[in-house]
CSV table of C-alpha atoms and ligand atoms in Angstrom, one decimal:
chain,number,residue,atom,x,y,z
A,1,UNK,CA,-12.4,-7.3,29.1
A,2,UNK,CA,-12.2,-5.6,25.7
A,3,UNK,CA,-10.1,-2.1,25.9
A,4,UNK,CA,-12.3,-0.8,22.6
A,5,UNK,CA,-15.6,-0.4,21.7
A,6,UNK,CA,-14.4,-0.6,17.7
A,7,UNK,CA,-11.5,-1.8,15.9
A,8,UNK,CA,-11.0,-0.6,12.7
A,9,UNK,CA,-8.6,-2.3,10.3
A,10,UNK,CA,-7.6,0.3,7.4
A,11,UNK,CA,-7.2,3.9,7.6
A,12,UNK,CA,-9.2,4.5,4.4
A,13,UNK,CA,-11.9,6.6,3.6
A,14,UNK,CA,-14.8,3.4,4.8
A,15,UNK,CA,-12.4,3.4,8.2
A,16,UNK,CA,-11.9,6.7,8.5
A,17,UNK,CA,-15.2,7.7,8.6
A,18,UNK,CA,-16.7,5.3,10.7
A,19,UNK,CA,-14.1,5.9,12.8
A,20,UNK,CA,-14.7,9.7,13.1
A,21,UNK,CA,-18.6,8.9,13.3
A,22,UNK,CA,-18.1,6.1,16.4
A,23,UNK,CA,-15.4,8.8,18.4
A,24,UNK,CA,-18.0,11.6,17.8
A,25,UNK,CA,-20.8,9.2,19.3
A,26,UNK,CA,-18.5,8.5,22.2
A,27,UNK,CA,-17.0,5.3,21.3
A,28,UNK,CA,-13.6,4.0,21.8
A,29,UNK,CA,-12.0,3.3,18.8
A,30,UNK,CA,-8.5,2.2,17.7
A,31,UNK,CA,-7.6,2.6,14.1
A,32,UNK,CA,-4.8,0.1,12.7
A,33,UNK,CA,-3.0,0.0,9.2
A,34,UNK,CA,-0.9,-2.5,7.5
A,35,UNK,CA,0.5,0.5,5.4
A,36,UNK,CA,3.0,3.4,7.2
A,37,UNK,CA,0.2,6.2,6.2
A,38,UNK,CA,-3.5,6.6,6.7
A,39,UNK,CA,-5.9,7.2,3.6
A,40,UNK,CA,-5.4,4.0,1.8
A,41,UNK,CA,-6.0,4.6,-1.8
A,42,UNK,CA,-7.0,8.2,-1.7
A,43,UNK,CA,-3.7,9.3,0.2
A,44,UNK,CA,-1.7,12.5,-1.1
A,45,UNK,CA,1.7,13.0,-0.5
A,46,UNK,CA,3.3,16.6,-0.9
A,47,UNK,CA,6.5,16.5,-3.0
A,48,UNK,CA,7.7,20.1,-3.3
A,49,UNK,CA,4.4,21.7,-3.4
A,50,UNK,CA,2.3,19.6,-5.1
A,51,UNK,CA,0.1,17.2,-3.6
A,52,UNK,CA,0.8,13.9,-6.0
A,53,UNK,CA,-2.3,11.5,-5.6
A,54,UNK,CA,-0.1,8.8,-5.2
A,55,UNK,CA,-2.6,5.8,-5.8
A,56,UNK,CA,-4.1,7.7,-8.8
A,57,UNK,CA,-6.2,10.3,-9.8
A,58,UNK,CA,-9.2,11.0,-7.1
A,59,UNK,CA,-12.0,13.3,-7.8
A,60,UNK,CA,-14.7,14.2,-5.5
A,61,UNK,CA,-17.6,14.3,-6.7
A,62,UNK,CA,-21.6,13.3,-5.6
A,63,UNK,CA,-25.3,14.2,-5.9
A,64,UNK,CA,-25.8,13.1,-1.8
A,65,UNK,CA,-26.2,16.1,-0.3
A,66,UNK,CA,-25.1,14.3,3.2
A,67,UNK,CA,-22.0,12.9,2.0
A,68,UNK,CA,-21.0,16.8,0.9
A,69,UNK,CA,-22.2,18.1,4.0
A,70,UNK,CA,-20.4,15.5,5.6
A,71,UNK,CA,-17.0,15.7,3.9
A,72,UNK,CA,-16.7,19.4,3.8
A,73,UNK,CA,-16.3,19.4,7.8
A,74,UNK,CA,-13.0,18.4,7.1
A,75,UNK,CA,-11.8,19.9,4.2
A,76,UNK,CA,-12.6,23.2,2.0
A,77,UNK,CA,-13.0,22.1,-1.4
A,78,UNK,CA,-11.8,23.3,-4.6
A,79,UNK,CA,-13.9,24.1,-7.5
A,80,UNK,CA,-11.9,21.3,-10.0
A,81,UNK,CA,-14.5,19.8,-12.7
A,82,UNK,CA,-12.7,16.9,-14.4
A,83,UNK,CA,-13.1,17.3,-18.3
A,84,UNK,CA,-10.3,14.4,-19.0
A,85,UNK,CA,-8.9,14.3,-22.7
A,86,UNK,CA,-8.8,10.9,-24.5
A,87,UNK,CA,-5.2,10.6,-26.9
A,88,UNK,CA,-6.1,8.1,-29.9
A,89,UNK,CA,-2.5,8.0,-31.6
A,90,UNK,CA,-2.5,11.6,-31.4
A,91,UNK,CA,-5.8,12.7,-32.2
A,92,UNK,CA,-7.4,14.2,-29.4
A,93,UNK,CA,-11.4,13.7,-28.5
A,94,UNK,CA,-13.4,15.4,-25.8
A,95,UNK,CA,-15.0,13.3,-22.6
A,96,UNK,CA,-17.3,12.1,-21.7
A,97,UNK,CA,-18.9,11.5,-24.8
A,98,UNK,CA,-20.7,14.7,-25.9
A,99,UNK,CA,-21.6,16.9,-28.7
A,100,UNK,CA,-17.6,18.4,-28.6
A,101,UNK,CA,-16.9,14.1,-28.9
A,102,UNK,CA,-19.2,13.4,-31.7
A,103,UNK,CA,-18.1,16.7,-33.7
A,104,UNK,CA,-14.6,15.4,-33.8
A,105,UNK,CA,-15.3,11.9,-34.6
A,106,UNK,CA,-18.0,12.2,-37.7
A,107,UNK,CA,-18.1,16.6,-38.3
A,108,UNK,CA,-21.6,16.7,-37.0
A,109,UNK,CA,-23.2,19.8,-35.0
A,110,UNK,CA,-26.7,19.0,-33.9
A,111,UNK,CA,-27.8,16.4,-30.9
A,112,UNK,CA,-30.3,15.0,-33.9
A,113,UNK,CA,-27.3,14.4,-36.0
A,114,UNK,CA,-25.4,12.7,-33.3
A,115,UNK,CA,-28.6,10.7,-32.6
A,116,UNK,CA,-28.9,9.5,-36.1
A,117,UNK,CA,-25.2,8.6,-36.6
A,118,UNK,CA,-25.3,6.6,-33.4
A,119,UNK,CA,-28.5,4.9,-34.0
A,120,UNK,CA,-27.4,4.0,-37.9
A,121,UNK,CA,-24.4,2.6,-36.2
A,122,UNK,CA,-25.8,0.8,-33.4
A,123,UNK,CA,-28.3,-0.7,-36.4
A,124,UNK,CA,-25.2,-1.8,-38.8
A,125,UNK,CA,-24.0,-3.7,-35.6
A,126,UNK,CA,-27.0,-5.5,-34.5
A,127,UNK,CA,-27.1,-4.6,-30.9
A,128,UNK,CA,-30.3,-4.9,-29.4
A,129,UNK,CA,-30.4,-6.1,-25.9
A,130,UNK,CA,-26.8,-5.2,-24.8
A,131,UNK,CA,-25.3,-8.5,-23.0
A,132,UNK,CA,-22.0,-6.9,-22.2
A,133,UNK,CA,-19.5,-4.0,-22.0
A,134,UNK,CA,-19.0,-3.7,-26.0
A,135,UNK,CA,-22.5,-4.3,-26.7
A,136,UNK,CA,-23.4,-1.8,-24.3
A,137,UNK,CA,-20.9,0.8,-25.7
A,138,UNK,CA,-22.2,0.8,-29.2
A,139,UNK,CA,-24.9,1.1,-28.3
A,140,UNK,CA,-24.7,3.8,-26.4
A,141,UNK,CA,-22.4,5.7,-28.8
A,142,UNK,CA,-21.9,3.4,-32.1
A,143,UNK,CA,-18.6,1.4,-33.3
A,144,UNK,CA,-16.4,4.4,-34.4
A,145,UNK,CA,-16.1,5.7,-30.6
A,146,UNK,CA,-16.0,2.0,-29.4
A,147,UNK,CA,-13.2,1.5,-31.6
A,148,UNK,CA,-11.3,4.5,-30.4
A,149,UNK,CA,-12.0,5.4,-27.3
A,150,UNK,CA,-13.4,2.6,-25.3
A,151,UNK,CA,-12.0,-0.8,-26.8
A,152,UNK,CA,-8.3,-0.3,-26.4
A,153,UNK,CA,-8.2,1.1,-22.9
A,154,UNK,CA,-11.0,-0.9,-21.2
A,155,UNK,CA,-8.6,-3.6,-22.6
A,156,UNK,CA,-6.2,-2.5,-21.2
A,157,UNK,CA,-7.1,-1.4,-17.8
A,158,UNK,CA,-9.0,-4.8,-17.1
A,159,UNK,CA,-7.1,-7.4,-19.1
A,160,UNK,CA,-10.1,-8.5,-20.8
A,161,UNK,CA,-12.2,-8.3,-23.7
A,162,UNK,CA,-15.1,-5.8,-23.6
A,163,UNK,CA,-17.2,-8.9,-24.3
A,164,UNK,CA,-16.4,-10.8,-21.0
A,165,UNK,CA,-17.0,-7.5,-19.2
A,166,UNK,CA,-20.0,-6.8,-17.3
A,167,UNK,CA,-22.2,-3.7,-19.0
A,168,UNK,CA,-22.3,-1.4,-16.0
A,169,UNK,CA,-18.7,-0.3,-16.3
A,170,UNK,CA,-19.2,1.5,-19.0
A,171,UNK,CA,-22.6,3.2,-17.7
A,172,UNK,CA,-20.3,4.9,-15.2
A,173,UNK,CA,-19.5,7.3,-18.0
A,174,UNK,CA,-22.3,10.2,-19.2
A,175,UNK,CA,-23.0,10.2,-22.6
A,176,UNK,CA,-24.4,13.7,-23.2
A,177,UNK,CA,-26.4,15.4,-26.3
A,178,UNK,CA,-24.7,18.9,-24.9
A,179,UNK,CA,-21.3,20.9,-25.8
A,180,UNK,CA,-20.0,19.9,-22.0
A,181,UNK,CA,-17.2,18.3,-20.9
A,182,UNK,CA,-17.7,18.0,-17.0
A,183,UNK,CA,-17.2,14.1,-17.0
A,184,UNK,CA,-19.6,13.5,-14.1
A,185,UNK,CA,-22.8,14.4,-13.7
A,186,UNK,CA,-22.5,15.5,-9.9
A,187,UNK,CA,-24.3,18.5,-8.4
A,188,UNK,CA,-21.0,18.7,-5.7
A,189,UNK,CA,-17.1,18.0,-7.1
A,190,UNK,CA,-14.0,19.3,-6.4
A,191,UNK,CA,-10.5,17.9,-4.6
A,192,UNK,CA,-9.6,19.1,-1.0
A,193,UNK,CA,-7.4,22.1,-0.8
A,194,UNK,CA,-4.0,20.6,0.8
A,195,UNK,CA,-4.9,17.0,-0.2
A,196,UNK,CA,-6.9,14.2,1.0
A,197,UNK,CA,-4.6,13.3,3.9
A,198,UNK,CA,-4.8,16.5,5.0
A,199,UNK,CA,-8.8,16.0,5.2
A,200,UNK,CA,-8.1,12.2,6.4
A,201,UNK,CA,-5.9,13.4,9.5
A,202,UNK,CA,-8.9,15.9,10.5
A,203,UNK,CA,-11.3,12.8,10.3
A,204,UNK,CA,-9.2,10.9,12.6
A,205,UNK,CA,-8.3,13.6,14.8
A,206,UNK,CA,-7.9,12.2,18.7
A,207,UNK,CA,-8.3,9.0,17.4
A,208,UNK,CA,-5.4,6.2,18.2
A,209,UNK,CA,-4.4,5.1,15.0
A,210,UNK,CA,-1.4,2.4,14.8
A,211,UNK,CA,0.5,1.7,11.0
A,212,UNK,CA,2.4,-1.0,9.5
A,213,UNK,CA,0.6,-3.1,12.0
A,214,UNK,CA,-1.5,-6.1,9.4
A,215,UNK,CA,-4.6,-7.8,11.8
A,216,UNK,CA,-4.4,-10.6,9.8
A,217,UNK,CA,-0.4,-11.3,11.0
A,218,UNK,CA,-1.4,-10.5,14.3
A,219,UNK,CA,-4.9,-11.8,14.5
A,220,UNK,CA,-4.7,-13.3,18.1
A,221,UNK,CA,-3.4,-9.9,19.6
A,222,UNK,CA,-7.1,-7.5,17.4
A,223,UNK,CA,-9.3,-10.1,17.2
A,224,UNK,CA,-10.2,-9.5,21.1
A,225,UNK,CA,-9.3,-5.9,21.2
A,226,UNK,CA,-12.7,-4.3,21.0
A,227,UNK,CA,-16.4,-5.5,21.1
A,228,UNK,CA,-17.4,-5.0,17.3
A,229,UNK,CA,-14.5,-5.3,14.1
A,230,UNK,CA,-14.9,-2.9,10.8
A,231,UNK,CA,-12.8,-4.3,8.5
A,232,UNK,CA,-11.7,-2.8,5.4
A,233,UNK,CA,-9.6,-5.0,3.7
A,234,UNK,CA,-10.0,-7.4,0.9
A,235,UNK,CA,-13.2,-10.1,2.1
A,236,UNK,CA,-11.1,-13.1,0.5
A,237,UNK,CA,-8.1,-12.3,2.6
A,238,UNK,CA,-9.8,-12.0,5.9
A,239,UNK,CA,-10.9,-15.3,5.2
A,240,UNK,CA,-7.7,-17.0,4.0
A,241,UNK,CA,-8.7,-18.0,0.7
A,242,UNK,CA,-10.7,-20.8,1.6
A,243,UNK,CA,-13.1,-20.2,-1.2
A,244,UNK,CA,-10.8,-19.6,-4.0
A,245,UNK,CA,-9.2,-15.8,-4.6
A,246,UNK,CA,-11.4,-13.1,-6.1
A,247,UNK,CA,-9.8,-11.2,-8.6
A,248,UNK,CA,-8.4,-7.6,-8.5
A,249,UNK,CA,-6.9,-5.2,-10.7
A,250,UNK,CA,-3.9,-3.7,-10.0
A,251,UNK,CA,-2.2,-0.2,-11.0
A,252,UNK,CA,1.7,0.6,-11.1
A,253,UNK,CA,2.6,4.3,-11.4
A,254,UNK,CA,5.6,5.5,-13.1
A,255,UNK,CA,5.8,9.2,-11.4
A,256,UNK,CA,8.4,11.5,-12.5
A,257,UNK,CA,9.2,15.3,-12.0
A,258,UNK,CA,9.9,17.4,-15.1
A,259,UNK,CA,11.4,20.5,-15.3
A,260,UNK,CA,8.8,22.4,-17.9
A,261,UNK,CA,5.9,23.9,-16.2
A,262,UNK,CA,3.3,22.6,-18.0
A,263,UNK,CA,3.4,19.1,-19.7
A,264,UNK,CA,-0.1,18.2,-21.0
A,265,UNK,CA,-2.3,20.8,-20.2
A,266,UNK,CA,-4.8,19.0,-18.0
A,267,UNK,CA,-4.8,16.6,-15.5
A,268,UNK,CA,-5.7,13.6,-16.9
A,269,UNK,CA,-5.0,12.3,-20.7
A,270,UNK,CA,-6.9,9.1,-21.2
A,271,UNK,CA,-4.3,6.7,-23.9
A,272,UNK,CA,-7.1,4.8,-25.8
A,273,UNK,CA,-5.6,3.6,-28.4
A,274,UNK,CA,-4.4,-0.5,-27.3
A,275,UNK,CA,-0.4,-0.4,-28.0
A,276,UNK,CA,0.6,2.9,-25.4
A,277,UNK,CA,1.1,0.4,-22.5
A,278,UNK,CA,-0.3,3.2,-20.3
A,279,UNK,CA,-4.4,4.2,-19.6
A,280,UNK,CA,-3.3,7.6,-18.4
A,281,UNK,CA,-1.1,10.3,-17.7
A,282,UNK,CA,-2.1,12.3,-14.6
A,283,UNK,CA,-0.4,15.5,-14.5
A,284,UNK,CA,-0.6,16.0,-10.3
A,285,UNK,CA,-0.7,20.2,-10.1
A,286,UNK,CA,-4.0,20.7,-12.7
A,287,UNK,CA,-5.9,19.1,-9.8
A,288,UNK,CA,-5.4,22.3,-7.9
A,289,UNK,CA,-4.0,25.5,-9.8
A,290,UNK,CA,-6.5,26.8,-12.4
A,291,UNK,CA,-6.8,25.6,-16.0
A,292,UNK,CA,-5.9,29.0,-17.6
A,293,UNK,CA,-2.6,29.1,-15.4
A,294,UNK,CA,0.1,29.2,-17.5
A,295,UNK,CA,2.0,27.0,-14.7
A,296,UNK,CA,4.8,29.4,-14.3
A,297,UNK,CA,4.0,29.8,-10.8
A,298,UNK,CA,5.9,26.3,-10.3
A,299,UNK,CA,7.7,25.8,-13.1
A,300,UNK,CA,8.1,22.0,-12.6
A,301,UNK,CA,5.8,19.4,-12.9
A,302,UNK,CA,4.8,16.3,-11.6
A,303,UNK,CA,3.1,13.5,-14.0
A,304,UNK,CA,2.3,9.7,-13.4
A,305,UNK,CA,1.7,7.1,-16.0
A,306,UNK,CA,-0.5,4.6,-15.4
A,307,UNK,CA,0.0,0.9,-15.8
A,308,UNK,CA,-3.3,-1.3,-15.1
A,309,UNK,CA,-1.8,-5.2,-13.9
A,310,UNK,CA,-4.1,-8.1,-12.5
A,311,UNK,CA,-3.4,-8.3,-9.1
A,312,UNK,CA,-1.0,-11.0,-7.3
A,313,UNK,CA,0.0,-10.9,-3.7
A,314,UNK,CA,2.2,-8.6,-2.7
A,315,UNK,CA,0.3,-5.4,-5.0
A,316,UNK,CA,-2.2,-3.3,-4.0
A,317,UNK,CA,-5.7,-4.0,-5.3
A,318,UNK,CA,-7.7,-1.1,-6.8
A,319,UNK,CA,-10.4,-2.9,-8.3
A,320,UNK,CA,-12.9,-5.6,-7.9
A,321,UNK,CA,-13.7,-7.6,-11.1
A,322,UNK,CA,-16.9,-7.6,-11.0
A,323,UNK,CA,-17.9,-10.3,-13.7
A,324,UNK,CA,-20.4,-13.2,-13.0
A,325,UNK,CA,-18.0,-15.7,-11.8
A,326,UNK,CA,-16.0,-13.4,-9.3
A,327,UNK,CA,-19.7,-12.2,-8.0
A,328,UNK,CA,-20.6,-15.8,-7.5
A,329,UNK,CA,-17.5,-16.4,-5.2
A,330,UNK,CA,-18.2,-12.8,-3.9
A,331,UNK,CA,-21.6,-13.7,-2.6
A,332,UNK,CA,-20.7,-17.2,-0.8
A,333,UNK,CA,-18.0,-15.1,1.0
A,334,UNK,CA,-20.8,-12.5,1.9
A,335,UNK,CA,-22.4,-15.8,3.9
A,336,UNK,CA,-19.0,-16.3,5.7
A,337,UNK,CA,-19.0,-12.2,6.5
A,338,UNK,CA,-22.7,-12.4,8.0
A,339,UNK,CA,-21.8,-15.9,10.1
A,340,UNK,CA,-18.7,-13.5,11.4
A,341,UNK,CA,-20.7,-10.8,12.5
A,342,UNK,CA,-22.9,-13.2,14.5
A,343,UNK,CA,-19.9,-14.6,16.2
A,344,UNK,CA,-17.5,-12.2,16.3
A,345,UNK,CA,-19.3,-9.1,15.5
A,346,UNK,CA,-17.1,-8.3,12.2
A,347,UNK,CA,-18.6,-6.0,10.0
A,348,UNK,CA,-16.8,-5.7,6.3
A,349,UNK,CA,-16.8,-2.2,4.6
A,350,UNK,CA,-15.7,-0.3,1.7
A,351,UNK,CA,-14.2,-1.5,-1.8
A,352,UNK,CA,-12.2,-4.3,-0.4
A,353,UNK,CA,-14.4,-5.4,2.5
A,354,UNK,CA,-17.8,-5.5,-0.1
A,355,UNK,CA,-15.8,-6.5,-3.4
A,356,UNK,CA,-17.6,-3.2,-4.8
A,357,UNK,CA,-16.3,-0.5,-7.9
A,358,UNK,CA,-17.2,2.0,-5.1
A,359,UNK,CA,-16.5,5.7,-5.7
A,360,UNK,CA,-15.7,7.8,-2.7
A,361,UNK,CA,-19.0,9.0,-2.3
A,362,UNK,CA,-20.3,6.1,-2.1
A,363,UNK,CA,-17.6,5.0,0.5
A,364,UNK,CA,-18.6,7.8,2.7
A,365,UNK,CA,-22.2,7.1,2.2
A,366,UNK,CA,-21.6,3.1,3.2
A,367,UNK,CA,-19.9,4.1,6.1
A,368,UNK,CA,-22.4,7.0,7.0
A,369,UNK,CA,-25.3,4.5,6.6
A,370,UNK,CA,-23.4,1.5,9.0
A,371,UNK,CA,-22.4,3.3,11.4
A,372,UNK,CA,-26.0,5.1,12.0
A,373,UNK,CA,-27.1,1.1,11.8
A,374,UNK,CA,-24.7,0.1,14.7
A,375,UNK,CA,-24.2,3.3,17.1
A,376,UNK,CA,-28.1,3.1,17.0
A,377,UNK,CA,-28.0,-0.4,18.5
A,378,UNK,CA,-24.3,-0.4,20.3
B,1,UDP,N1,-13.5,4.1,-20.3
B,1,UDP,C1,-13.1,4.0,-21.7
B,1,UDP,N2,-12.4,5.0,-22.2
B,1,UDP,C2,-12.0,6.1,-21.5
B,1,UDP,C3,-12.4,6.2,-20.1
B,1,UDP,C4,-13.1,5.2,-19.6
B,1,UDP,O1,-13.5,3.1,-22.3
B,1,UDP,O2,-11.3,7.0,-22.0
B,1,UDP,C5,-14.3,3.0,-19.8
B,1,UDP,C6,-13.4,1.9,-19.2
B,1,UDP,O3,-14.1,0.6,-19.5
B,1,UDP,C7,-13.4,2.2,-17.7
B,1,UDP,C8,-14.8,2.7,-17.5
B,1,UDP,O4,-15.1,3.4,-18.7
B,1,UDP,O5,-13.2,1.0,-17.0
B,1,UDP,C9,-15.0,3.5,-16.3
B,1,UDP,O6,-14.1,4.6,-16.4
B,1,UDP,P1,-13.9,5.6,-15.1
B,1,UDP,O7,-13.2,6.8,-15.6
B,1,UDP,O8,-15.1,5.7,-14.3
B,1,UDP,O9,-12.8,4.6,-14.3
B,1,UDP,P2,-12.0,4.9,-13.0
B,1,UDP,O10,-11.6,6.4,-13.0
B,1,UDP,O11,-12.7,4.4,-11.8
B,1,UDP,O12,-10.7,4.1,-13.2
């Protein structure tokens, strides 16, 4: 006899949400976590007021009007628009790129002159069919901005050269003919007032949820728990490494608390240049209070540095490295996945479960989607 109808293994946004969906349809469901707190990645933790996003810097933002609909059940949202700063040895530049950007870099003021500058440089390089990260960067905004503000930190934060990276990273990022600084382009942003665990814990309200218990150390005990598995955690993992390991990245945050109100003026400073070993500085409280606040309200602050590391056991992974040869061992493991659900009914979600640069919309959407797929059937 199975005592669930689902087990979900990770209390991140992908489990959370499914979660909610299969309880709210009626299902039994038990959550379980290798980590002591729910939210994975996205988890806040209050430290004297301010809610430090203590996996980095999270965002909300999408154009699915679903996945706002959806979210906002569970948390009111602020009305934060992330206009991040990019520090090049002390010069400061304007993201994404946009007319503010270009200004800086080469003095000019119209979207024709931007156009031209960009076009003469993309020219003097020789990119035509853009292969790969840097190709696709100049050519989207010509070698000067490559140079400063994409080469040095994609460097950094993936441990490779922007020519052995795939181009779609960089197409993450708007590149605008307009004086705007909003860096998504995303009809719906803002962060949860009181934190994403806050909005989390509503998600999983009435649900059993057990942490620092790992499936994978305890497989006998969850494998038979429930009729159908969603796991959330790295695909490679799950299936002991039998083809090989996929590659992560990994972050380390230096966090401290200062006692000046206001330490960078924003809440994220991007370090593009390649020797600061940092990507970025999150200051925690600029997700919430408003831009024009002096900070005196709290007059300490709370900033992390960011270190970006390739993963080895025992991190956490934040991101999938999506190049050609990871993909290829991605895709054989995606067989294994589908030969799982037909025998044991395991579904794989989320960033870790689909090796995928998901944002949290996304997530959410993923989730959404899967569990309308299976409550429809179950
Ligand atoms: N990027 C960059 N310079 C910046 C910010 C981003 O070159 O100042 C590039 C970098 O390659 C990065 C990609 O854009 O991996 C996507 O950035 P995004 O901010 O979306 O990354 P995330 O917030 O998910 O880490």
């Amino acid at each position: 006899m199975k005592q669930y109808d689902y087990l979900i293994v990770g209390a991140g946004l992908y489990g959370a949400v499914f979660a909610n969906l299969a309880a709210e349809a009626g299902k039994t469901v038990l959550v379980i976590d290798r980590r002591d707190h729910i939210g994975g990645n996205v988890f806040t933790q209050n430290v004297d007021g301010i809610h430090v996003h203590k996996y980095g810097a999270h965002i909300f933002h999408t154009n699915d009007r679903e996945v706002w609909e959806y979210v906002k059940r569970f948390a009111e949202f602020n009305n934060f628009i992330n206009s991040p700063v990019a520090n090049y040895n002390g010069e400061i530049y304007s993201l994404p790129f946009n007319m503010y950007t270009f200004n800086k870099m080469w003095g000019v003021v119209t979207p024709g002159q931007a156009k031209e500058k960009i076009s003469e440089q993309r020219e003097a390089a020789g990119v035509a069919e853009p292969k790969n990260l840097e190709e696709q960067a100049i050519s989207l905004v010509g070698t000067d901005i490559y140079e400063k503000l994409i080469k040095g930190y994609t460097q950094k934060q993936w441990g490779r050269a922007c020519a052995d990276l795939p181009a779609f990273i960089i197409k993450r990022l708007p590149v605008r003919f307009t004086y705007d600084n909003n860096y998504f382009d995303a009809a719906y942003q803002g962060i949860p007032k009181g934190g994403y665990t806050k909005m989390i814990e509503k998600m999983l309200c009435g649900i059993e949820v057990r942490l620092c218990t790992d499936f994978l150390s305890e497989r006998e005990k969850y494998e038979n728990i429930a009729k159908k598995t969603i796991y959330t955690g790295p695909i490679d993992e799950y299936f002991r490494y039998c083809l090989g390991a996929l590659k992560y990245r990994s972050v380390r945050f230096e966090t401290e608390k200062l006692s000046i109100p206001n330490f960078q003026g924003n809440a994220v400073v991007n370090y593009t240049d390649p020797e600061t070993p940092w990507t970025r500085i999150i200051e925690h409280k600029w997700f919430e209070f408003g831009k024009d606040d002096d900070g005196e309200d709290i007059p300490f602050t709370i900033i992390s540095r960011e270190l970006s590391t390739e993963w080895t056991p025992g991190r956490e992974p934040y991101y999938p490295v999506n190049d050609a040869e990871n993909c290829a061992l991605y895709e054989k493991y995606k067989k294994l996945s589908q030969a799982e659900y037909e025998k044991k009914g395991v579904v794989f979600g989320g960033r870790l479960g689909q090796y995928r640069y998901f944002d949290m919309d996304q997530v959410i959407k993923a989730a959404i989607e899967k569990a309308k797929e299976l409550l429809k059937k179950d």
